[in-house]
Structures are given as structure tokens and as C-alpha cells.
Short mmCIF file of C-alpha atoms in Angstrom, two decimals:
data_model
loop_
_atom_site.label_atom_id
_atom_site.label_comp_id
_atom_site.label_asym_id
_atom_site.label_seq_id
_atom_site.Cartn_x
_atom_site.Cartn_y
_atom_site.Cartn_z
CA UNK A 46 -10.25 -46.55 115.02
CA UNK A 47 -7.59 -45.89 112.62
CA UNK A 48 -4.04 -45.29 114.01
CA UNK A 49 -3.77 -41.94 114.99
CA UNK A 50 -1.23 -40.12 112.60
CA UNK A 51 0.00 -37.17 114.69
CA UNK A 52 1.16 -38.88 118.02
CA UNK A 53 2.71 -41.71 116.10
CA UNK A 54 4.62 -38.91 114.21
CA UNK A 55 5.09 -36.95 116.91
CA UNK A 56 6.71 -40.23 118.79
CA UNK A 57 8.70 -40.85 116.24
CA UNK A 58 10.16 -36.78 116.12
CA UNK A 59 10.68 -36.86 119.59
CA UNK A 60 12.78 -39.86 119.05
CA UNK A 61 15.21 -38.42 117.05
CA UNK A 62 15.25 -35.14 118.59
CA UNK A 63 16.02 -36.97 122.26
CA UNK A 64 17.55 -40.12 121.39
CA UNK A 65 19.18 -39.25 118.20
CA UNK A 66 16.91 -41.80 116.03
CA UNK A 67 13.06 -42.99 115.34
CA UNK A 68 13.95 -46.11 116.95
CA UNK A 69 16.64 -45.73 119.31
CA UNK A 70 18.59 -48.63 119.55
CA UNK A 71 21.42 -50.04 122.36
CA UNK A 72 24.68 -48.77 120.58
CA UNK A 73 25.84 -52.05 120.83
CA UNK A 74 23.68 -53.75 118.53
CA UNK A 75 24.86 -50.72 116.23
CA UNK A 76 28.04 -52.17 115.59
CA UNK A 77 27.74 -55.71 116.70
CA UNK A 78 27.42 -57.04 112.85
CA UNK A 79 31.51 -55.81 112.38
CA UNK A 80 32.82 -58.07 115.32
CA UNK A 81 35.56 -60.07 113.98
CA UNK A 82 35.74 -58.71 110.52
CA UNK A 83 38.81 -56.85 111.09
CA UNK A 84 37.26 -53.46 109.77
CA UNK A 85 39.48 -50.46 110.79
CA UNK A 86 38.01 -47.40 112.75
CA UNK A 87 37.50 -44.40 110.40
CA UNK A 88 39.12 -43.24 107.39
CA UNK A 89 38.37 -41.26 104.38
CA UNK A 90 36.55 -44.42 103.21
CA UNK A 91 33.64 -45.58 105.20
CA UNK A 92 30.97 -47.94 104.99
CA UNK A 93 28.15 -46.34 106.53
CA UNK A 94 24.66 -48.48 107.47
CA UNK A 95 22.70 -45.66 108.44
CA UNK A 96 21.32 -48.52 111.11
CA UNK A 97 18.74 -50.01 108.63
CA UNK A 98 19.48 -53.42 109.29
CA UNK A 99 19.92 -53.10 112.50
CA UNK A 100 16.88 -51.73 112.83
CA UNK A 101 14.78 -54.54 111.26
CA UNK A 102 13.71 -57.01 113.84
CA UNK A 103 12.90 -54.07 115.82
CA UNK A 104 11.09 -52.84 113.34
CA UNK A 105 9.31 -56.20 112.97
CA UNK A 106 7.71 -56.14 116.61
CA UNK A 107 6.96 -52.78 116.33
CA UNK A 108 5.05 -53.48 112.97
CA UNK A 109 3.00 -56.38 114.27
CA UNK A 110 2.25 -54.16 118.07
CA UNK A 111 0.61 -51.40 115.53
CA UNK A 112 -0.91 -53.77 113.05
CA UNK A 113 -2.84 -55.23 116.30
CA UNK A 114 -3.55 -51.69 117.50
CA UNK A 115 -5.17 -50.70 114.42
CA UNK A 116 -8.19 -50.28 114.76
CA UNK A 117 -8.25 -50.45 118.16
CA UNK A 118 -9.89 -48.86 121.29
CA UNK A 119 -6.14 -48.31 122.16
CA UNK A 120 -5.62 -46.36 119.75
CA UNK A 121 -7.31 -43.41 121.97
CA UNK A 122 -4.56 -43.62 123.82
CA UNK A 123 -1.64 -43.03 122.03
CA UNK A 124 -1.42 -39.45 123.07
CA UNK A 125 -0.65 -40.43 126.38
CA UNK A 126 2.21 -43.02 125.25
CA UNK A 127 3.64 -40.00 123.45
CA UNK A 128 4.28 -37.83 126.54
CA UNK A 129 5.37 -40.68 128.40
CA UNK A 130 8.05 -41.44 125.59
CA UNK A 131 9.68 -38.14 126.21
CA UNK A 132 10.56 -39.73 129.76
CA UNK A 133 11.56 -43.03 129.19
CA UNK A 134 12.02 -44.99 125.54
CA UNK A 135 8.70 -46.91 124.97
CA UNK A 136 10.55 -49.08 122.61
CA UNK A 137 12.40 -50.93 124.93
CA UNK A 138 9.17 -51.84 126.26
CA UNK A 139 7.80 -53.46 122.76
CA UNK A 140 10.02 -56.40 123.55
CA UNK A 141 13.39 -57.30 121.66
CA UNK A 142 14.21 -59.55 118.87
CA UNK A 143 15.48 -63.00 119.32
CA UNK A 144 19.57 -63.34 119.40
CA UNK A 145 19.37 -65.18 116.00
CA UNK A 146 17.06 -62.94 114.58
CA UNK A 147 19.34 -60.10 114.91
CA UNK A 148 21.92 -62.29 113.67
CA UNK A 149 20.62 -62.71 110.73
CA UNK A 150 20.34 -59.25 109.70
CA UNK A 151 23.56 -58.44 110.95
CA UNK A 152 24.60 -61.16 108.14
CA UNK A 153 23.45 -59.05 105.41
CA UNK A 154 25.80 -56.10 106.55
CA UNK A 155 28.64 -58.75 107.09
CA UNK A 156 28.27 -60.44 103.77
CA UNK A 157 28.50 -56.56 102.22
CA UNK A 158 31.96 -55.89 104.53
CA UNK A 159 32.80 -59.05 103.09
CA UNK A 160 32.00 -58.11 99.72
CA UNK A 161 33.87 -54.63 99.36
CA UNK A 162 37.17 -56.69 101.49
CA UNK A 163 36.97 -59.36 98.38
CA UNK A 164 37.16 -56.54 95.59
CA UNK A 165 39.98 -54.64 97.73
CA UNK A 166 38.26 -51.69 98.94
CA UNK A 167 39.86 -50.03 101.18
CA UNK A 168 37.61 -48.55 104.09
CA UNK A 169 36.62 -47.95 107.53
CA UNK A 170 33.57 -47.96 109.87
CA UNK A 171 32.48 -45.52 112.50
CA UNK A 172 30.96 -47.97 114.38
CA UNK A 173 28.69 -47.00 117.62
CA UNK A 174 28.59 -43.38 116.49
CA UNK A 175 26.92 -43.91 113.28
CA UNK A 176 24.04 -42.20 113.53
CA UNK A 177 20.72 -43.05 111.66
CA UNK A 178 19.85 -40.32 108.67
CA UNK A 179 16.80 -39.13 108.91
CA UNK A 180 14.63 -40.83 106.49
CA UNK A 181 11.33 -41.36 107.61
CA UNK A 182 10.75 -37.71 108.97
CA UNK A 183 12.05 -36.71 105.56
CA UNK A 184 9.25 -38.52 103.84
CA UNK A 185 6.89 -37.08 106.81
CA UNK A 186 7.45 -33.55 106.02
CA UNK A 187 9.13 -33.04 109.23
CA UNK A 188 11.83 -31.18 107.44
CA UNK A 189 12.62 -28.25 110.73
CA UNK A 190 13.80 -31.61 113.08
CA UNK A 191 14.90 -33.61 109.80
CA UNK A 192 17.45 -30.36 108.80
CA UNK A 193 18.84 -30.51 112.62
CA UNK A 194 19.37 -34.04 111.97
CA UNK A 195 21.09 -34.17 108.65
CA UNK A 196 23.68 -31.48 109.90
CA UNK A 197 24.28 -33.29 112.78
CA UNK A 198 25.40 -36.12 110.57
CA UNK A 199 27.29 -34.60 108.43
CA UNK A 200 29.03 -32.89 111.05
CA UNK A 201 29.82 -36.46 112.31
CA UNK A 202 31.11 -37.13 108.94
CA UNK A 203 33.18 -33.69 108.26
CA UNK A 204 34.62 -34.52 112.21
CA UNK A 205 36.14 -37.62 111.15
CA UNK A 206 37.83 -36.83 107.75
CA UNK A 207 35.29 -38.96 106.09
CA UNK A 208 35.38 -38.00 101.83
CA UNK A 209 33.55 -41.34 100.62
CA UNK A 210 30.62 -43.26 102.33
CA UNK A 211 29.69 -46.39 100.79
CA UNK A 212 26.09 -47.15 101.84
CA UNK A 213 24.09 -50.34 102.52
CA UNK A 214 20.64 -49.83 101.80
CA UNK A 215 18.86 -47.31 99.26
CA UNK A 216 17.33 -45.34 101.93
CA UNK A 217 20.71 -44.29 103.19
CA UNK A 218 22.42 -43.63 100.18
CA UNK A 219 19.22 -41.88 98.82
CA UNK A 220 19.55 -39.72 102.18
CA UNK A 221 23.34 -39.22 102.19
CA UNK A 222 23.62 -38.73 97.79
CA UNK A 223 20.43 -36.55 97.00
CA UNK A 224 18.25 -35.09 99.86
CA UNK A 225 21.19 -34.12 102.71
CA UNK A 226 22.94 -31.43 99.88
CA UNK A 227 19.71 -29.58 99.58
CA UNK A 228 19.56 -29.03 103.01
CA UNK A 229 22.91 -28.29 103.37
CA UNK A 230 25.22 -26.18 101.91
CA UNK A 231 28.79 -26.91 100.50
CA UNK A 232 27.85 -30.61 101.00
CA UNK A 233 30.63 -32.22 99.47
CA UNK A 234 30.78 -36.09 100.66
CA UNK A 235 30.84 -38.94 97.38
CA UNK A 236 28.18 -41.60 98.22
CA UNK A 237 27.77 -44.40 96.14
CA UNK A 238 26.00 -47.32 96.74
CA UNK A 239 27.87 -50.71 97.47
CA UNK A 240 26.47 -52.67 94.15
CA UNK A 241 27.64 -49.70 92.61
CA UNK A 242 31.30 -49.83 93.96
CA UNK A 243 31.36 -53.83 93.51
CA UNK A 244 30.69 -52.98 89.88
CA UNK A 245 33.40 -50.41 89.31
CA UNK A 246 35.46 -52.89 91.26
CA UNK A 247 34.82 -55.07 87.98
CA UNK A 248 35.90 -58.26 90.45
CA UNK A 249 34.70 -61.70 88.88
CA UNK A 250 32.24 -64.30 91.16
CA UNK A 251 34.72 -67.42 92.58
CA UNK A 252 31.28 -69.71 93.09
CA UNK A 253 29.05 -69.86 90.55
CA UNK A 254 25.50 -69.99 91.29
CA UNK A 255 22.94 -72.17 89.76
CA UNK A 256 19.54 -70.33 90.63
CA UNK A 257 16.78 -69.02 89.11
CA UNK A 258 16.58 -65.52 90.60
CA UNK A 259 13.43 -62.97 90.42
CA UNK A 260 14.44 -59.57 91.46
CA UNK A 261 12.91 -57.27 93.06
CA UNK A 262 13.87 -53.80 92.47
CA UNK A 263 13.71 -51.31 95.35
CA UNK A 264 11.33 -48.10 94.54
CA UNK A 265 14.27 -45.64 95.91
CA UNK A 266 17.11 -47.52 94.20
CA UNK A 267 14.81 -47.40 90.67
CA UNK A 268 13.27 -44.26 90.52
CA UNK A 269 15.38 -41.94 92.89
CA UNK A 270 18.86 -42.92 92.50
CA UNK A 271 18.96 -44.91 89.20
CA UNK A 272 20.29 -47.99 90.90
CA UNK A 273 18.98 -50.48 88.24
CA UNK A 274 21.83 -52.40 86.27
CA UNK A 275 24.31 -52.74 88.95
CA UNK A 276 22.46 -55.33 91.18
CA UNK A 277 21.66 -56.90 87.43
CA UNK A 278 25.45 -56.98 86.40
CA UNK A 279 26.67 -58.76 89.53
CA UNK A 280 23.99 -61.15 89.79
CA UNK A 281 24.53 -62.32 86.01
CA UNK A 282 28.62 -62.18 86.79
CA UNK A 283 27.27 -65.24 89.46
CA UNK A 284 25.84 -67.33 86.41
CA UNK A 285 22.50 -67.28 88.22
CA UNK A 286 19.58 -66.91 85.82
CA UNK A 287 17.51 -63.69 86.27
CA UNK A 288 13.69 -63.17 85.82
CA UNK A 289 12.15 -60.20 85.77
CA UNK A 290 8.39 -59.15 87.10
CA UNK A 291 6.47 -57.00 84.13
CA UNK A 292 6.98 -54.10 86.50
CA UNK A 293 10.63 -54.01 86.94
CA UNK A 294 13.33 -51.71 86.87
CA UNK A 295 12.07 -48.02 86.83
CA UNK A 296 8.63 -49.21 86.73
CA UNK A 297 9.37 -51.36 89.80
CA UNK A 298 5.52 -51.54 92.01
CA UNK A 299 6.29 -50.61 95.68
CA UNK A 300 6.24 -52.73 98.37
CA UNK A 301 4.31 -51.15 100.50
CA UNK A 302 7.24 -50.88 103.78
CA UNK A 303 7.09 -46.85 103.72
CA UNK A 304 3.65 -46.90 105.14
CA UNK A 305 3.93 -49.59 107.66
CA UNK A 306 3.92 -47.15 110.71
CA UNK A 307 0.74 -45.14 110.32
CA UNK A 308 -1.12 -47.85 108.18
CA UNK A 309 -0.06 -51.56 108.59
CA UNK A 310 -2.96 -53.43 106.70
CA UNK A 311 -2.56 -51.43 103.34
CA UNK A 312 1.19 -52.09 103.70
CA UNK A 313 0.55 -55.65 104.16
CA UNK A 314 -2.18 -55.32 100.93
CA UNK A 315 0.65 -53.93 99.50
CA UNK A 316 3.53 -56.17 99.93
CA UNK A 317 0.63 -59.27 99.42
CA UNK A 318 0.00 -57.72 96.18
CA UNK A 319 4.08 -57.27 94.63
CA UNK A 320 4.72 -60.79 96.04
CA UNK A 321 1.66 -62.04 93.69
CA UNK A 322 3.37 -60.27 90.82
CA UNK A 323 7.00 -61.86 92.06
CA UNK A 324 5.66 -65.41 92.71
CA UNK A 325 4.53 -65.49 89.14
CA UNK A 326 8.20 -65.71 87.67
CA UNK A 327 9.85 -67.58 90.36
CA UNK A 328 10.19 -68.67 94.17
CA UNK A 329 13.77 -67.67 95.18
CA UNK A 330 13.17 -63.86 94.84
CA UNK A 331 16.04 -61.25 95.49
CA UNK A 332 15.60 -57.51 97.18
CA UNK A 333 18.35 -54.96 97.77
CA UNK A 334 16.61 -52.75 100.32
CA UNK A 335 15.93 -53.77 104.43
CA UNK A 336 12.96 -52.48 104.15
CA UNK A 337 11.52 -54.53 101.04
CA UNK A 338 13.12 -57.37 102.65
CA UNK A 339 11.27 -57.64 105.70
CA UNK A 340 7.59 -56.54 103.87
CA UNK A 341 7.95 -58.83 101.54
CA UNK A 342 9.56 -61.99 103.60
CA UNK A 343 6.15 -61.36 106.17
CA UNK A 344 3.53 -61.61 103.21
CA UNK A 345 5.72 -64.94 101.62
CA UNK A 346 5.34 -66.42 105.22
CA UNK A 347 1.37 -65.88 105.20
CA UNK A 348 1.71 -66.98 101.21
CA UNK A 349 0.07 -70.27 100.26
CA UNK A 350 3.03 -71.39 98.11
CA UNK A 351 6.68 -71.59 99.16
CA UNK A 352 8.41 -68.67 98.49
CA UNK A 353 12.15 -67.49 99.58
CA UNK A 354 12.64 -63.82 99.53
CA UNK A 355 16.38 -63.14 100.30
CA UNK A 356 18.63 -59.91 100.44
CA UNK A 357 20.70 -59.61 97.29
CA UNK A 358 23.65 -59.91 99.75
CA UNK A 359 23.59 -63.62 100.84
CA UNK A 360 23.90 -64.56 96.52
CA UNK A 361 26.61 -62.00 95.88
CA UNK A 362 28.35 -63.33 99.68
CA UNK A 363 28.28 -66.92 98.06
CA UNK A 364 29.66 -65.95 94.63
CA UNK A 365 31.83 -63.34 95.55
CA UNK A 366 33.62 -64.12 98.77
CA UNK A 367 36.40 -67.28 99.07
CA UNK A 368 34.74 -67.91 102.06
CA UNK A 369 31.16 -67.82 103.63
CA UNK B 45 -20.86 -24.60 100.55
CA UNK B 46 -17.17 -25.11 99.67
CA UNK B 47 -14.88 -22.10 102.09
CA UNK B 48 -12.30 -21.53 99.94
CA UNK B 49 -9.11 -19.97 102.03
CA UNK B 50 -7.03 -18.16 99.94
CA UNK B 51 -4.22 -17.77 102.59
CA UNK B 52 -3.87 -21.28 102.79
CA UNK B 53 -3.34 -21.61 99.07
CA UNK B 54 -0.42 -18.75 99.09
CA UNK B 55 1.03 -20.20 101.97
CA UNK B 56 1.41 -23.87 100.11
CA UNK B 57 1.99 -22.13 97.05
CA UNK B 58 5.12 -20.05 98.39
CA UNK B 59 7.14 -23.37 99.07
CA UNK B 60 9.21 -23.18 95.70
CA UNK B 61 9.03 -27.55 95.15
CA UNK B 62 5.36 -26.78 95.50
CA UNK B 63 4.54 -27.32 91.28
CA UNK B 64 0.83 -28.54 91.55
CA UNK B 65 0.14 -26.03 89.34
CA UNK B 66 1.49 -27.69 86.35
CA UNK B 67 -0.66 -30.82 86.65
CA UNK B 68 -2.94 -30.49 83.43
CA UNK B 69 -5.46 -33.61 85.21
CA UNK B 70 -4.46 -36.34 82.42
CA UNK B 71 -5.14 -39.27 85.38
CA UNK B 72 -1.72 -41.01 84.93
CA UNK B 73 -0.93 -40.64 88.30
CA UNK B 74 -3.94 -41.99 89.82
CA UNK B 75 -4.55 -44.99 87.30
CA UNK B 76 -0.81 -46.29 88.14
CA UNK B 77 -0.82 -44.77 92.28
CA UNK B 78 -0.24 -48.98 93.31
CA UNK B 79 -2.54 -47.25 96.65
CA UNK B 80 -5.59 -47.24 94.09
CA UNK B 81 -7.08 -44.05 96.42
CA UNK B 82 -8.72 -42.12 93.61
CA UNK B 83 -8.02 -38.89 95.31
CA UNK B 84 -4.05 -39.70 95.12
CA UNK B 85 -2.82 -37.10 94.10
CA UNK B 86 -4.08 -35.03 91.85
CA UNK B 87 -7.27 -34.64 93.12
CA UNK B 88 -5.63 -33.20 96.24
CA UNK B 89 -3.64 -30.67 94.52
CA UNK B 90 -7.13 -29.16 93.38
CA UNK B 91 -8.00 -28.87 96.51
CA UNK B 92 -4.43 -27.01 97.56
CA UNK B 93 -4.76 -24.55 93.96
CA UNK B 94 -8.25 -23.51 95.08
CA UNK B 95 -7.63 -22.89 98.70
CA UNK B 96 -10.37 -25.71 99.48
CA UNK B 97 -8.12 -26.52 103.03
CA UNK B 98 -10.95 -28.06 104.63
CA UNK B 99 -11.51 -30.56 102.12
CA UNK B 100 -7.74 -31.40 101.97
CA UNK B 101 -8.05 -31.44 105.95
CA UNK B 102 -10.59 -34.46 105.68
CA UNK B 103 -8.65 -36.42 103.34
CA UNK B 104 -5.13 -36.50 105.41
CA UNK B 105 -5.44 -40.47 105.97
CA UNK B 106 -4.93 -40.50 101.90
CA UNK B 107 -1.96 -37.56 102.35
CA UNK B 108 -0.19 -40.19 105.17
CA UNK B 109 -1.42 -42.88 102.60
CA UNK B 110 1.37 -41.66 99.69
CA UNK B 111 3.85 -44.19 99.43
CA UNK B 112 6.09 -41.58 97.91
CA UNK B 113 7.25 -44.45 95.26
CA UNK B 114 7.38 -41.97 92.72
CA UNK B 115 5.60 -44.60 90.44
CA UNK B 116 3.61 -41.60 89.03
CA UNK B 117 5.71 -39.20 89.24
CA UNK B 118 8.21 -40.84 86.90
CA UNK B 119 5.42 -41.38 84.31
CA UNK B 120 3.70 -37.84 84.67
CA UNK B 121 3.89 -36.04 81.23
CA UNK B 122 4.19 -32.40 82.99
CA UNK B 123 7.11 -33.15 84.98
CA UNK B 124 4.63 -32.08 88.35
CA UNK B 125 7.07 -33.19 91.60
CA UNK B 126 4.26 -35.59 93.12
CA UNK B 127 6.46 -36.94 95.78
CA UNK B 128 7.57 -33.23 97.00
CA UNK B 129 4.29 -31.74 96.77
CA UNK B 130 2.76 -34.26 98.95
CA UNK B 131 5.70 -33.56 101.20
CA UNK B 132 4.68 -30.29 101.43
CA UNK B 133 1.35 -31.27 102.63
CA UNK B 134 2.68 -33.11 105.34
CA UNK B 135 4.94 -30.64 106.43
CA UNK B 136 1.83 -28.25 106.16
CA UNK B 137 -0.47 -30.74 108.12
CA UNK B 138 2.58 -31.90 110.06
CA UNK B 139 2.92 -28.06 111.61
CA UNK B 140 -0.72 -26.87 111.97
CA UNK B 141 -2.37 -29.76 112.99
CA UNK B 142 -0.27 -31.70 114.53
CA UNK B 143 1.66 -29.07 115.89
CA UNK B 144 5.18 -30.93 114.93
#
């Protein structure tokens, strides 16, 4: 039996209407990735993570609990894991991710502090009381629970004085930039991506790189923000040498992470079938987006040829930043 | 025999992103959907702009399928807002059949 849509979704609703996200996570692991980077509380400046990479290795087990589910007697089920989730958070049942594996997404969001402290941006965090935006009961429809949410946000962002949020991931500034103002009005925050603020920065790479780099370009960067050039610029700044897939840019080919929940072997089909396309111009292949990150890093492991996928982060960390 | 429900046509119809109506069938969408479901999308938004809700009902596995990459809608000639549209279905499906 095929995973069954409507207690998944309503799971997932329930989440964020109780616990404030689809995957509530301990507030410490929130804000562990700033410890030790010096990064002052608040301002009119913030970076903002929207939890996305905290919420990968998480997302990971959960992925590969469903994926073994599908098709499933379990599957029946599900309906009574849904009321039981109203009680107590069935995620913290699924098992959590390994120390290091948490580190190593935390890296990404350090190597991005990192970043923005090497051009001299000045900004803030909020730390434990981000809050996660919405995103995947915005692309369920769910708009009544995902309208609560977004104001809630905001409200968190109009409390604190907050007039600039530099984002992490394409999800969250694709949330914060595009969808929350039509759901709210006199919305009036500046969001930019951080490639996009590294590249009015116009800072130059210390380190160059020599690598051959295929990039992959993320769907919601490409086609819904117009995030396309700035990743491009930076890289090239680094000296690495950039290859392109024939569907790049705004014809960039999905990766197949936005249906992982509800169907996990066409998202695997998916991600199998962009890695085939990415393989073909290089091994050492570059995503800006969590989500493409960890799709695409699980079909390179089951890949018969060595393959590296790697957030855009760690090359810009190396050429940017004095030290790494 | 096809029930066609006229209600549930209006009641799509009335959300104002809802432009299925402007899809002139070319097939763009559906020869570059990277899904390869021949029903995504615009042989769903048939279904919605003749009130067939039962067939839409028995295809919501292909609505959940959408990977809302906007792949076709970038390349669709008429402008239609794919990625909204199926939105709307899921926020239609999302509220009467899943009771959301």
C-alpha cells in the first residue's frame, strides 16, 4: 500500500500547529551551529536559517522510516500514529542523528556566518526562537494553518526590530521574499539571499581553488527567485572551473526532495535520475539548497561511480574565509 | 457515465490564482513534467474546467505527485500558474477529503 497522503499531512499540520514546526526539533540543536562564532543576539540585520539544516539528518531517518513503510501493511496504520502525535512528538521516537552527523550540517550554516563575517556584514541571529517558515504546508495547500504560521513569524520578526533577513537556503528566502507578503499585508522585511549579499559585498576569494565544479542549481533558487548568477560569480571569483549539466540554470531538472514525504521511491527515481545528468560533466558536484543536498548525496552513495556532492558553502568557506 | 459537478468547478474556479482556463492543451508541460505522469497537469485541469471531481478524486496520488518545480510552468506559452493551480487542488483535496 502506498503511503497514505492525508494522515502524513495531517501529522505534519498538527506539528506546526502544536509544536510550532513539521519536525519539531530540541531548541538546542536550533542554535547549536552559532556556538563560538561570536554572532550577536538580534539586530536589524539577521541571518535567519529557517531550521533547514538543522533539520536534515532528521529529515534523513525520517526519509528512510517512510521509504521502508511504503508499501507496507503499516501503512494501515498511520491514522492511529496521527492521533497519538497530538499527545506526544512521534519524532523523537524515529531515533536521532549521530553527533557528527549533525555536525556536519551545522558546518554549512557556520561556513555561511563565516562567510558574511569575512565580507563585513554586519548582523545578528535570533537564535532558539527562530522559528521554521512554513514551507512544506505551503506547497501542500494547507494555506488556513500555513497563514497562522507566517504571521506568527513575522510577528517574531516585527518584535525584534528585524528590517533585513539574510537567508540560508532557497526555501527560506523563497518563503520570507515572495509567498509571506501575499499572505500578509504591509509586509515590509528585505530578504536577500546570502550568495546574493556575498556578491554585492564584491569581496575577492583569499584561497584559490583548483576544482572542477558541476553545479547544481536549486529548482526554487532558478525558477522562483532568479538566484542563478550569484552562486556562478563567487564560485568563478575562487578560480575553480565550472561545468554545467544541459539542464542548468532556469531549466535546472528537480531533484526530486519536495516529494520525499508522501512518495520516497519516485523521489529517489528522481534524485537517481539528476545525478545521471550531473555525473556526466563531473564528480565533485556543488548544490545550494539542504534539501538538494541530502537527495542527491543519498542517490551518489547508492551510485556505482564515485561521486562528491557538496553544499556550495564548504568551496566558498575555503576560498573566502582566512581561516577554515 | 462521467457526473460532471458543476459546484465543484465554481468552487475551484472562484480561487482568483486558479487560471486553468487559459491552458490551450499544447503538451509542453507534460513532455518536460521530470515526473513523466501523463496526466501532470494539464490533463487534470480538464477534469477541474468540466466539473469531472470524481475523476480528479482518483488521480490525487499524481496531485501529491507535483513536484511544484515549476519546470513547466516556466516554459508554458499561456502564462497558466501550474504550480498554484495544483496548489489549489491540494488545498481543495487537503479540506474535503482530508478534512485538514
Amino acid at each position: 500500500m502506498p503511503l497514505p497522503i492525508g494522515d502524513i499531512l495531517g501529522i505534519l499540520t498538527d506539528n506546526i500547529r502544536l509544536r510550532g514546526s513539521v519536525l519539531p526539533l530540541p531548541k538546542r540543536l536550533i542554535s547549536a551551529w552559532a556556538d563560538g562564532l561570536g554572532i550577536k543576539e538580534g539586530g536589524e540585520t539577521i541571518i535567519y536559517t529557517g531550521h533547514m539544516y538543522q533539520l536534515i539528518p532528521s529529515i534523513k531517518i525520517m526519509a528512510e522510516k517512510m521509504a521502508g513503510l511504503e508499501n507496507s501493511i503499516l501503512t494501515r496504520y498511520f491514522w492511529m500514529g496521527r492521533i497519538a502525535n497530538k499527545a506526544v512528538n512521534l519524532i523523537t521516537f524515529m531515533g536521532s542523528p549521530s553527533p557528527e552527523e549533525q555536525a556536519r550540517y551545522n558546518n554549512y550554516l557556520r561556513n555561511i556566518a563565516m562567510l558574511l563575517k569575512e565580507a563585513e556584514v554586519d548582523f545578528g541571529c535570533l537564535f532558539e526562537r527562530e522559528l521554521y517558515t512554513g514551507a512544506l504546508i505551503f506547497d501542500q495547500g494547507i494555506d488556513h494553518v500555513f497563514e497562522m504560521h507566517a504571521r506568527k513569524v513575522y510577528r517574531l520578526l516585527k518584535e525584534n526590530k528585524v528590517r533585513r533577513v539574510i537567508t540560508v537556503d532557497p526555501h527560506t528566502t523563497n518563503m520570507l521574499r515572495t509567498i509571506y507578503p501575499k499572505f500578509i499585508k504591509g509586509y515590509d522585511l528585505e530578504v536577500a539571499s546570502y550568495l546574493e549579499v556575498l556578491c554585492e559585498q564584491d569581496t575577492d576569494a583569499r584561497n584559490p581553488l583548483d576544482a572542477d565544479l558541476v553545479i547544481h542549481d536549486s529548482c526554487v533558487y532558478a525558477r522562483h527567485e532568479g538566484v542563478t548568477k550569484e552562486p556562478r560569480l563567487l564560485l568563478k571569483k575562487t578560480g575553480a572551473r565550472l561545468h554545467e549539466p544541459e539542464l542548468s540554470e532556469r531549466l535546472t531538472h528537480c531533484c526530486g526532495g519536495p516529494i520525499e514525504s508522501l512518495f520516497p521511491g519516485k523521489a529517489h527515481e528522481i534524485a537517481r535520475k539528476r545525478l545521471g545528468q550531473l555525473a556526466e560533466c563531473g564528480n565533485k558536484i556543488t548544490t545550494m539548497c539542504p534539501i538538494c543536498l541530502v537527495n542527491l548525496q543519498g542517490a551518489a552513495a547508492k551510485a556505482d561511480v564515485d561521486l562528491k556532492v557538496t553544499d556550495i558553502s564548504e568551496y566558498l568557506a575555503k576560498a573566502y574565509c582566512a581561516h577554515v | 457515465m462521467q457526473r460532471l459537478d458543476i459546484k465543484f468547478s465554481k468552487e475551484i474556479g472562484s480561487y482568483d490564482k486558479f487560471n486553468a482556463a487559459q491552458c490551450f492543451n499544447c503538451g509542453t508541460c507534460t513532455a518536460l513534467c521530470p515526473m513523466g505522469i501523463n496526466i501532470l497537469p494539464r490533463i487534470l485541469f480538464r477534469y477541474v474546467l468540466m466539473g469531472m471531481k470524481d475523476k480528479l478524486m482518483e488521480n490525487k496520488d499524481a496531485i501529491y505527485s507535483c513536484l511544484l518545480c515549476r519546470m513547466c510552468e516556466d516554459n508554458c506559452p499561456e502564462g497558466v500558474r501550474i504550480a498554484e493551480n495544483i496548489r489549489v487542488l491540494r488545498r481543495y483535496i487537503g479540506r474535503h477529503v482530508y478534512g485538514l
